[in-house]
Coordinates of C-alpha atoms in Angstrom, one line a residue:
X454 CA -21.2 -25.2 17.7
X455 CA -23.9 -23.4 20.0
X456 CA -27.3 -24.3 19.3
X457 CA -29.7 -21.9 17.8
X458 CA -32.2 -20.2 20.1
X459 CA -35.2 -20.6 17.8
X460 CA -37.5 -17.5 18.1
X461 CA -41.5 -17.6 17.2
X462 CA -42.3 -16.1 13.9
X463 CA -45.7 -15.8 12.5
X464 CA -46.7 -18.5 10.2
X465 CA -47.0 -17.4 6.5
X466 CA -47.3 -20.4 4.7
X467 CA -44.8 -18.9 2.3
X468 CA -42.2 -21.1 1.2
X469 CA -38.8 -19.9 0.8
X470 CA -38.6 -22.1 -2.1
X471 CA -41.6 -20.3 -3.5
X472 CA -40.1 -17.1 -3.2
X473 CA -36.9 -18.0 -5.0
X474 CA -39.0 -19.4 -7.7
X475 CA -41.4 -16.2 -7.8
X476 CA -38.4 -14.1 -8.9
X477 CA -37.8 -12.4 -5.5
X478 CA -34.2 -11.6 -5.5
X479 CA -32.4 -12.6 -2.3
X480 CA -30.7 -9.0 -2.6
X481 CA -34.2 -7.6 -2.0
X482 CA -34.8 -9.9 1.0
X483 CA -31.5 -8.7 2.5
X484 CA -32.6 -5.0 2.0
X485 CA -35.8 -5.4 4.0
X486 CA -34.0 -6.2 7.5
X487 CA -34.7 -9.7 7.2
X488 CA -33.1 -11.5 10.5
X489 CA -31.2 -14.3 9.1
X490 CA -31.3 -15.7 12.4
X491 CA -35.0 -15.7 12.2
X492 CA -34.4 -17.6 8.7
X493 CA -32.8 -20.3 10.6
X494 CA -35.5 -20.5 13.3
X495 CA -38.1 -21.1 10.3
X496 CA -36.6 -24.6 9.3
X497 CA -35.0 -23.1 6.0
X498 CA -32.2 -25.7 5.3
X499 CA -29.3 -24.0 4.1
X500 CA -28.4 -27.1 2.2
X501 CA -31.6 -26.3 0.1
X502 CA -30.4 -22.7 -0.3
X503 CA -27.5 -24.0 -1.9
X504 CA -29.5 -26.0 -4.0
X505 CA -31.9 -23.5 -5.1
X506 CA -29.4 -21.8 -7.3
X507 CA -28.5 -18.9 -4.5
X508 CA -25.4 -17.4 -5.5
X509 CA -23.1 -17.6 -2.5
X510 CA -21.9 -14.0 -3.6
X511 CA -25.4 -13.0 -2.8
X512 CA -25.5 -14.3 0.5
X513 CA -22.1 -12.8 1.2
X514 CA -23.1 -9.2 0.3
X515 CA -26.6 -9.5 2.0
X516 CA -25.2 -9.3 5.5
X517 CA -25.7 -12.9 6.4
X518 CA -24.3 -13.5 9.9
X519 CA -22.1 -16.3 9.3
X520 CA -22.0 -16.7 12.7
X521 CA -25.8 -17.5 12.5
X522 CA -25.0 -20.4 9.9
X523 CA -22.6 -21.8 12.3
X524 CA -25.4 -21.7 15.2
X525 CA -27.8 -23.2 12.9
X526 CA -26.0 -26.6 13.5
X527 CA -24.4 -26.5 10.3
X528 CA -20.9 -28.0 10.9
X529 CA -18.3 -26.7 8.4
X530 CA -17.1 -30.1 8.3
X531 CA -20.5 -31.0 6.6
X532 CA -20.0 -28.1 4.3
X533 CA -16.9 -29.8 3.0
X534 CA -18.4 -33.2 3.2
X535 CA -21.6 -32.0 1.1
X536 CA -19.9 -31.7 -2.2
X537 CA -18.6 -28.2 -1.7
X538 CA -15.1 -28.9 -2.0
X539 CA -13.1 -25.8 -0.8
X540 CA -11.1 -25.9 -3.9
X541 CA -14.3 -25.9 -5.8
X542 CA -15.8 -22.7 -4.5
X543 CA -12.7 -21.2 -5.7
X544 CA -12.7 -22.7 -9.1
X545 CA -16.9 -22.3 -9.3
X546 CA -16.9 -18.5 -9.6
X547 CA -17.2 -18.1 -6.1
X548 CA -15.2 -15.1 -5.2
X549 CA -13.1 -15.7 -2.0
X550 CA -13.6 -11.9 -1.7
X551 CA -17.2 -12.7 -1.4
X552 CA -16.8 -15.2 1.3
X553 CA -14.4 -12.8 3.0
X554 CA -17.0 -10.1 3.0
X555 CA -19.4 -12.4 4.9
X556 CA -17.8 -12.3 8.2
X557 CA -16.8 -15.6 7.9
X558 CA -14.6 -16.7 11.1
X559 CA -11.4 -17.8 9.5
X560 CA -10.6 -19.4 12.7
X561 CA -13.4 -21.9 12.0
X562 CA -11.9 -22.6 8.6
X563 CA -8.8 -23.3 10.4
X564 CA -10.5 -25.6 12.9
X565 CA -12.1 -27.8 9.8
X566 CA -8.7 -29.1 9.0
X567 CA -8.1 -26.6 6.2
X568 CA -4.6 -25.8 6.2
X569 CA -3.8 -22.4 5.6
X570 CA -0.5 -23.6 3.6
X571 CA -3.3 -25.4 1.5
X572 CA -5.4 -22.1 1.1
X573 CA -2.1 -20.6 -0.1
X574 CA -1.6 -23.4 -2.9
X575 CA -5.3 -23.4 -4.3
X576 CA -4.7 -19.9 -5.8
X577 CA -6.4 -18.0 -3.0
X578 CA -5.2 -14.6 -3.5
X579 CA -3.7 -13.1 -0.3
X580 CA -5.5 -9.9 -1.5
X581 CA -8.6 -11.6 -1.1
X582 CA -7.7 -12.8 2.5
X583 CA -6.8 -9.2 3.3
X584 CA -10.0 -7.8 2.3
X585 CA -11.8 -10.4 4.3
X586 CA -12.6 -10.1 7.8
X587 CA -9.6 -12.3 8.7
X588 CA -8.2 -11.6 12.0
X589 CA -4.4 -11.6 11.0
X590 CA -4.0 -12.1 14.8
X591 CA -5.5 -15.6 14.1
X592 CA -3.4 -16.1 11.3
X593 CA -0.4 -15.4 13.6
X594 CA -1.7 -18.1 16.1
X595 CA -1.7 -20.6 13.3
X596 CA 1.9 -20.5 12.8
X597 CA 2.0 -18.0 10.2
X598 CA 5.2 -15.9 10.8
X599 CA 4.6 -12.5 9.7
X600 CA 8.3 -12.4 8.4
X601 CA 7.0 -15.2 6.2
X602 CA 4.1 -13.3 5.0
X603 CA 6.5 -10.4 4.1
X604 CA 8.7 -12.7 2.3
X605 CA 5.9 -14.9 0.3
X606 CA 5.1 -11.9 -1.9
X607 CA 2.4 -10.6 0.3
X608 CA 1.9 -6.8 -0.5
X609 CA 1.6 -4.7 2.3
X610 CA -1.0 -2.9 0.5
X611 CA -3.1 -6.4 0.8
X612 CA -2.2 -6.5 4.5
X613 CA -3.4 -2.7 4.9
X614 CA -6.9 -3.5 3.2
X615 CA -7.4 -6.3 5.7
X616 CA -8.9 -6.2 9.2
X617 CA -5.2 -6.0 10.2
X618 CA -5.2 -4.8 14.0
X619 CA -2.3 -2.3 13.5
X620 CA -1.8 -2.4 17.1
X621 CA -0.8 -6.4 16.3
X622 CA 1.6 -5.0 13.7
X623 CA 3.2 -2.6 16.3
X624 CA 3.7 -5.4 18.7
X625 CA 5.5 -7.4 16.1
X626 CA 8.3 -5.0 16.1
X627 CA 7.0 -3.2 13.0
X628 CA 7.9 0.5 13.4
X629 CA 5.4 2.8 11.8
X630 CA 8.3 5.3 10.9
X631 CA 9.7 2.2 9.1
X632 CA 6.5 1.6 7.2
X633 CA 6.4 5.4 6.1
X634 CA 9.9 4.8 4.8
X635 CA 9.1 1.6 2.8
X636 CA 7.2 3.5 0.3
X637 CA 4.0 2.2 1.7
X638 CA 1.3 4.3 0.4
X639 CA -0.7 6.1 2.9
X640 CA -3.7 4.9 1.0
X641 CA -3.0 1.6 2.1
X642 CA -2.5 2.7 5.7
X643 CA -5.9 4.4 5.5
X644 CA -7.8 1.3 4.3
X645 CA -6.6 -0.8 7.2
X646 CA -7.7 -0.7 10.6
X647 CA -4.9 1.8 11.5
X648 CA -5.9 3.8 14.7
X649 CA -5.4 7.3 13.2
X650 CA -5.1 8.4 17.0
X651 CA -1.8 6.5 16.8
X652 CA -0.8 8.0 13.6
X653 CA -1.3 11.5 15.1
X654 CA 0.9 10.4 18.0
X655 CA 3.8 9.8 16.0
X656 CA 4.0 13.3 14.4
X657 CA 1.8 12.9 11.3
X658 CA 0.2 16.2 10.9
X659 CA -3.2 15.8 9.8
X660 CA -3.0 18.9 7.5
X661 CA -0.1 17.3 5.8
X662 CA -2.4 14.2 5.1
X663 CA -4.8 16.4 3.6
X664 CA -2.3 17.7 1.2
X665 CA -0.4 14.5 0.7
X666 CA -3.3 13.2 -1.9
X667 CA -5.2 11.1 0.8
X668 CA -8.7 10.7 -0.5
X669 CA -11.3 11.4 2.3
X670 CA -13.3 8.7 0.4
X671 CA -10.6 6.2 1.7
X672 CA -10.6 7.6 5.1
X673 CA -14.4 7.1 5.3
X674 CA -14.3 3.4 4.3
X675 CA -11.7 2.5 7.2
X676 CA -12.6 2.1 10.7
X677 CA -11.9 5.6 11.5
X678 CA -13.4 6.9 14.5
X679 CA -14.4 10.1 13.7
X680 CA -14.7 11.3 17.2
X681 CA -10.8 10.8 17.0
X682 CA -10.8 13.0 14.0
X683 CA -12.8 15.7 15.9
X684 CA -10.2 15.5 18.8
X685 CA -7.4 16.0 16.6
X686 CA -8.3 19.7 15.8
X687 CA -9.8 19.1 12.4
X688 CA -12.4 21.2 11.5
X689 CA -15.5 19.5 10.1
X690 CA -16.1 22.3 7.7
X691 CA -12.8 21.7 6.2
X692 CA -13.7 17.9 5.6
X693 CA -16.8 19.3 3.6
X694 CA -14.6 21.1 1.6
X695 CA -12.4 18.8 1.0
X696 CA -14.7 16.7 -1.3
X697 CA -15.8 14.3 1.2
X698 CA -18.7 12.2 -0.4
X699 CA -21.2 12.2 2.4
X700 CA -22.4 8.9 1.0
X701 CA -19.1 7.3 1.9
X702 CA -19.2 8.9 5.5
X703 CA -22.6 7.4 5.8
X704 CA -21.3 3.8 5.1
X705 CA -18.5 4.0 7.2
X706 CA -20.2 3.7 10.7
X707 CA -19.9 7.3 11.5
X708 CA -21.5 8.2 14.8
X709 CA -23.7 11.1 13.5
X710 CA -24.1 12.1 17.5
X711 CA -20.3 12.8 17.1
X712 CA -20.8 14.8 14.2
X713 CA -23.4 16.8 16.0
X714 CA -21.0 17.4 18.9
X715 CA -18.2 18.7 16.5
X716 CA -20.3 21.9 15.7
X717 CA -21.2 20.8 12.3
X718 CA -24.3 22.5 11.3
X719 CA -26.7 20.3 9.7
X720 CA -27.7 23.0 7.3
X721 CA -24.1 23.0 6.1
X722 CA -24.6 19.5 5.4
X723 CA -27.5 20.2 3.1
X724 CA -25.6 22.4 1.4
X725 CA -22.7 20.3 0.7
X726 CA -24.5 17.9 -1.5
X727 CA -25.7 15.3 0.9
X728 CA -27.8 13.0 -0.8
X729 CA -30.3 12.5 1.7
X730 CA -31.3 9.0 0.1
X731 CA -27.7 8.1 0.9
X732 CA -28.2 9.2 4.5
X733 CA -31.3 7.1 4.8
X734 CA -29.7 3.9 3.6
X735 CA -27.1 4.2 6.2
X736 CA -27.2 3.4 9.9
X737 CA -28.1 6.9 10.6
X738 CA -30.6 6.9 13.5
X739 CA -33.1 9.6 12.5
X740 CA -34.2 9.7 16.1
X741 CA -30.7 11.0 16.8
X742 CA -30.8 13.6 14.0
X743 CA -33.9 15.0 15.5
X744 CA -32.2 15.3 18.9
X745 CA -29.5 17.4 17.2
X746 CA -31.8 20.4 16.7
X747 CA -32.3 19.7 13.0
X748 CA -35.3 21.6 11.7
X749 CA -37.4 19.3 9.8
X750 CA -38.8 22.2 7.9
X751 CA -35.1 22.5 6.5
X752 CA -34.8 18.9 5.8
X753 CA -38.2 19.3 3.6
X754 CA -36.8 22.0 1.8
X755 CA -33.5 20.3 0.9
X756 CA -35.1 18.3 -1.8
X757 CA -35.1 15.3 0.5
X758 CA -36.4 12.1 -1.3
X759 CA -39.0 11.2 1.2
X760 CA -39.2 7.8 -0.5
X761 CA -35.5 7.3 0.6
X762 CA -36.5 8.1 4.3
X763 CA -39.4 5.4 3.8
X764 CA -36.6 3.0 3.1
X765 CA -34.3 3.8 6.1
X766 CA -36.4 2.2 9.1
X767 CA -37.1 5.9 10.1
X768 CA -39.6 5.7 13.0
X769 CA -42.3 8.0 11.7
X770 CA -43.2 8.4 15.4
X771 CA -40.2 10.4 15.7
X772 CA -41.2 12.6 12.8
X773 CA -44.4 13.3 14.5
X774 CA -42.5 14.3 17.8
X775 CA -40.3 16.8 15.9
X776 CA -43.2 19.1 15.0
X777 CA -43.0 18.3 11.3
X778 CA -45.4 20.6 9.7
X779 CA -47.6 18.5 7.4
X780 CA -48.1 21.1 5.1
X781 CA -44.4 21.2 4.7
X782 CA -44.3 17.6 3.9
X783 CA -47.1 17.9 1.0
X784 CA -44.8 20.8 -0.4
X785 CA -41.8 18.3 -0.4
X786 CA -43.1 15.9 -3.1
X787 CA -44.1 13.4 -0.5
X788 CA -45.9 10.3 -1.9
X789 CA -48.5 10.3 0.6
X790 CA -49.2 6.4 -0.3
X791 CA -45.5 5.9 0.8
X792 CA -46.1 7.7 3.8
X793 CA -49.2 5.5 4.8
X794 CA -47.2 2.4 4.1
X795 CA -44.6 3.5 6.4
X796 CA -46.5 3.1 9.4
X797 CA -47.2 6.4 10.0
X798 CA -49.7 7.0 12.8
X799 CA -51.7 9.9 11.4
X800 CA -53.5 9.8 14.6
X801 CA -50.4 10.9 16.0
X802 CA -49.8 13.7 13.6
X803 CA -53.4 14.8 14.1
X804 CA -52.7 15.1 17.9
X805 CA -49.5 17.6 17.6
X806 CA -51.7 20.2 16.3
X807 CA -52.0 19.5 12.5
X808 CA -55.6 20.8 11.4
X809 CA -55.5 20.7 7.6
X810 CA -58.9 19.4 6.3
X811 CA -57.7 19.4 2.7
X812 CA -54.6 17.0 3.7
X813 CA -56.9 14.9 5.8
X814 CA -59.2 14.3 2.9
X815 CA -56.2 13.2 0.5
X816 CA -54.7 11.1 3.4
X817 CA -58.1 9.4 3.9
X818 CA -57.9 8.4 0.2
X819 CA -55.0 6.1 1.0

């Protein structure tokens, strides 16, 4: 395993063990952008984490880069020898789904002497494997024949939900037309890593997909490249009318720049029930939003919860540059204390022409 390049961190004298004992939920730690690589550099022993009652489910859900774990010198073999019997995690309430969601490189598992056949015999549901980041290509390289998978009761729905590179499936001789004829639900296809561009090329009419009961929520959660959707002639206005939950879109890795280029009027977004809190929690780069011609005055009027913006890593400097009228901010229910805590450089606000003595007095209080 490669060694970790430790980064210098400001000394805080706060022991993570103390954090654990103080009621701080690790989920909370995860939500404030803690770089786990940094944790590794602080000398925190992952063995200690395991001993402090930290639920692996929590670790998996908080975006822990397992690659980082590998880089900290933790040998997976050591994990196996440290009392963590691989059979034990399955029986101890640790859902393999959780492990799967952690980005764990199954190739690494394979290298630790874990026989995939053994995994199958331990009650590990292939559905769980499917939902993980399992690179099925890796499975194929371990001697697992796709034909065997098909014969072993593996539901294609499960395969679809995995990170299956459908290109790989295609390379194994599986004809997509055949898949369509085998009763495979399109829902399954959409949850996979299917390149929708490919689907479009096989004669699938997108309008037909819309009418076939395909839930756009599902589309949002797969690896859809919305740029591809835009290129397929789909009108984004149609998407808005199809009941797309923008929260889902936000979590799908949507490149908002692409949305902007597709002619979507952000005003329309505001009218379509977009929960701005959801947008804030996504990877939306608000700087990008600012560049798309969004009138921040409009945002302020759309019942945007500024608290949500605060949690989104918004660079308030960007706000300042976008000519946000401080008066508008005051009218939108902005908690001035929250703004102050967000790193807002009030000096910057003052520099772009905001001259409001009353507001300045309120701000000075905080």
